[in-house]
Amino acid sequence: MNKIKWSKEKPEFKRECLLLCATKMRQNYEYSVYQIKKIEFDGFWYWGWLTGDGEEYGAIEDLKSDLYCKFELS
């Protein structure tokens, strides 16, 4: 079984992927999974973070968490 490799630093994104985030709430962590995708807007693009339902939260610069784990898509 593979171990999850957490990082305190937000990873760089060069391809679309899944991102597991852990945010400390009191003494426990809350976990969230996001899709990281290229979002095209008005002739430009940026890395966006989306829910599992494909709803966009915003630009990746706005994503804040205590721990990150990136999963590359094959």
mmCIF file of C-alpha atoms in Angstrom:
data_model
loop_
_atom_site.group_PDB
_atom_site.id
_atom_site.type_symbol
_atom_site.label_atom_id
_atom_site.label_comp_id
_atom_site.label_asym_id
_atom_site.label_seq_id
_atom_site.Cartn_x
_atom_site.Cartn_y
_atom_site.Cartn_z
ATOM 1 C CA MET A 1 0.000 0.000 0.000
ATOM 2 C CA ASN A 2 1.284 3.478 -0.882
ATOM 3 C CA LYS A 3 1.796 6.038 1.843
ATOM 4 C CA ILE A 4 0.490 9.550 1.456
ATOM 5 C CA LYS A 5 3.369 12.028 1.278
ATOM 6 C CA TRP A 6 2.279 15.299 2.838
ATOM 7 C CA SER A 7 3.926 18.646 2.229
ATOM 8 C CA LYS A 8 3.513 21.893 4.143
ATOM 9 C CA GLU A 9 4.185 23.820 0.934
ATOM 10 C CA LYS A 10 1.626 24.079 -1.841
ATOM 11 C CA PRO A 11 2.983 22.094 -4.813
ATOM 12 C CA GLU A 12 3.672 23.569 -8.231
ATOM 13 C CA PHE A 13 1.277 22.559 -10.970
ATOM 14 C CA LYS A 14 2.394 21.646 -14.478
ATOM 15 C CA ARG A 15 -0.427 19.216 -15.300
ATOM 16 C CA GLU A 16 -3.973 18.632 -14.186
ATOM 17 C CA CYS A 17 -4.133 16.527 -11.014
ATOM 18 C CA LEU A 18 -6.005 15.805 -7.804
ATOM 19 C CA LEU A 19 -5.006 17.598 -4.627
ATOM 20 C CA LEU A 20 -5.704 16.292 -1.149
ATOM 21 C CA CYS A 21 -5.676 19.055 1.487
ATOM 22 C CA ALA A 22 -5.628 18.774 5.277
ATOM 23 C CA THR A 23 -6.637 21.737 7.412
ATOM 24 C CA LYS A 24 -6.182 21.608 11.176
ATOM 25 C CA MET A 25 -9.397 22.344 13.074
ATOM 26 C CA ARG A 26 -8.811 22.339 16.835
ATOM 27 C CA GLN A 27 -7.089 18.988 17.494
ATOM 28 C CA ASN A 28 -8.148 17.181 14.298
ATOM 29 C CA TYR A 29 -7.686 17.589 10.574
ATOM 30 C CA GLU A 30 -10.424 18.169 8.008
ATOM 31 C CA TYR A 31 -9.690 16.699 4.583
ATOM 32 C CA SER A 32 -10.768 17.932 1.167
ATOM 33 C CA VAL A 33 -10.056 16.676 -2.349
ATOM 34 C CA TYR A 34 -9.945 19.065 -5.292
ATOM 35 C CA GLN A 35 -9.453 18.811 -9.020
ATOM 36 C CA ILE A 36 -6.706 21.094 -10.299
ATOM 37 C CA LYS A 37 -7.466 22.083 -13.893
ATOM 38 C CA LYS A 38 -6.479 24.615 -16.505
ATOM 39 C CA ILE A 39 -9.265 27.182 -16.685
ATOM 40 C CA GLU A 40 -9.526 29.260 -19.840
ATOM 41 C CA PHE A 41 -10.982 32.727 -19.502
ATOM 42 C CA ASP A 42 -11.069 35.578 -21.975
ATOM 43 C CA GLY A 43 -8.130 34.328 -24.069
ATOM 44 C CA PHE A 44 -5.957 33.488 -21.037
ATOM 45 C CA TRP A 45 -5.695 30.508 -18.692
ATOM 46 C CA TYR A 46 -4.913 29.865 -15.030
ATOM 47 C CA TRP A 47 -4.782 26.889 -12.680
ATOM 48 C CA GLY A 48 -8.143 26.579 -10.980
ATOM 49 C CA TRP A 49 -9.305 24.370 -8.143
ATOM 50 C CA LEU A 50 -12.621 22.602 -8.472
ATOM 51 C CA THR A 51 -14.849 20.481 -6.260
ATOM 52 C CA GLY A 52 -15.535 16.847 -7.047
ATOM 53 C CA ASP A 53 -18.691 18.041 -8.807
ATOM 54 C CA GLY A 54 -16.619 20.264 -11.104
ATOM 55 C CA GLU A 55 -17.643 23.548 -9.494
ATOM 56 C CA GLU A 56 -14.851 26.090 -9.581
ATOM 57 C CA TYR A 57 -13.656 27.728 -6.348
ATOM 58 C CA GLY A 58 -11.200 30.103 -7.998
ATOM 59 C CA ALA A 59 -7.531 30.557 -8.825
ATOM 60 C CA ILE A 60 -5.026 28.230 -7.184
ATOM 61 C CA GLU A 61 -3.292 31.210 -5.534
ATOM 62 C CA ASP A 62 -6.337 31.519 -3.251
ATOM 63 C CA LEU A 63 -6.120 27.923 -1.976
ATOM 64 C CA LYS A 64 -4.785 27.738 1.588
ATOM 65 C CA SER A 65 -4.282 24.585 3.655
ATOM 66 C CA ASP A 66 -1.964 23.239 6.351
ATOM 67 C CA LEU A 67 -0.888 20.136 4.385
ATOM 68 C CA TYR A 68 -0.985 19.131 0.701
ATOM 69 C CA CYS A 69 -0.658 15.877 -1.221
ATOM 70 C CA LYS A 70 -0.713 15.897 -5.037
ATOM 71 C CA PHE A 71 -1.850 12.903 -7.098
ATOM 72 C CA GLU A 72 -0.866 12.912 -10.761
ATOM 73 C CA LEU A 73 -3.455 11.644 -13.225
ATOM 74 C CA SER A 74 -2.343 9.042 -15.745
#
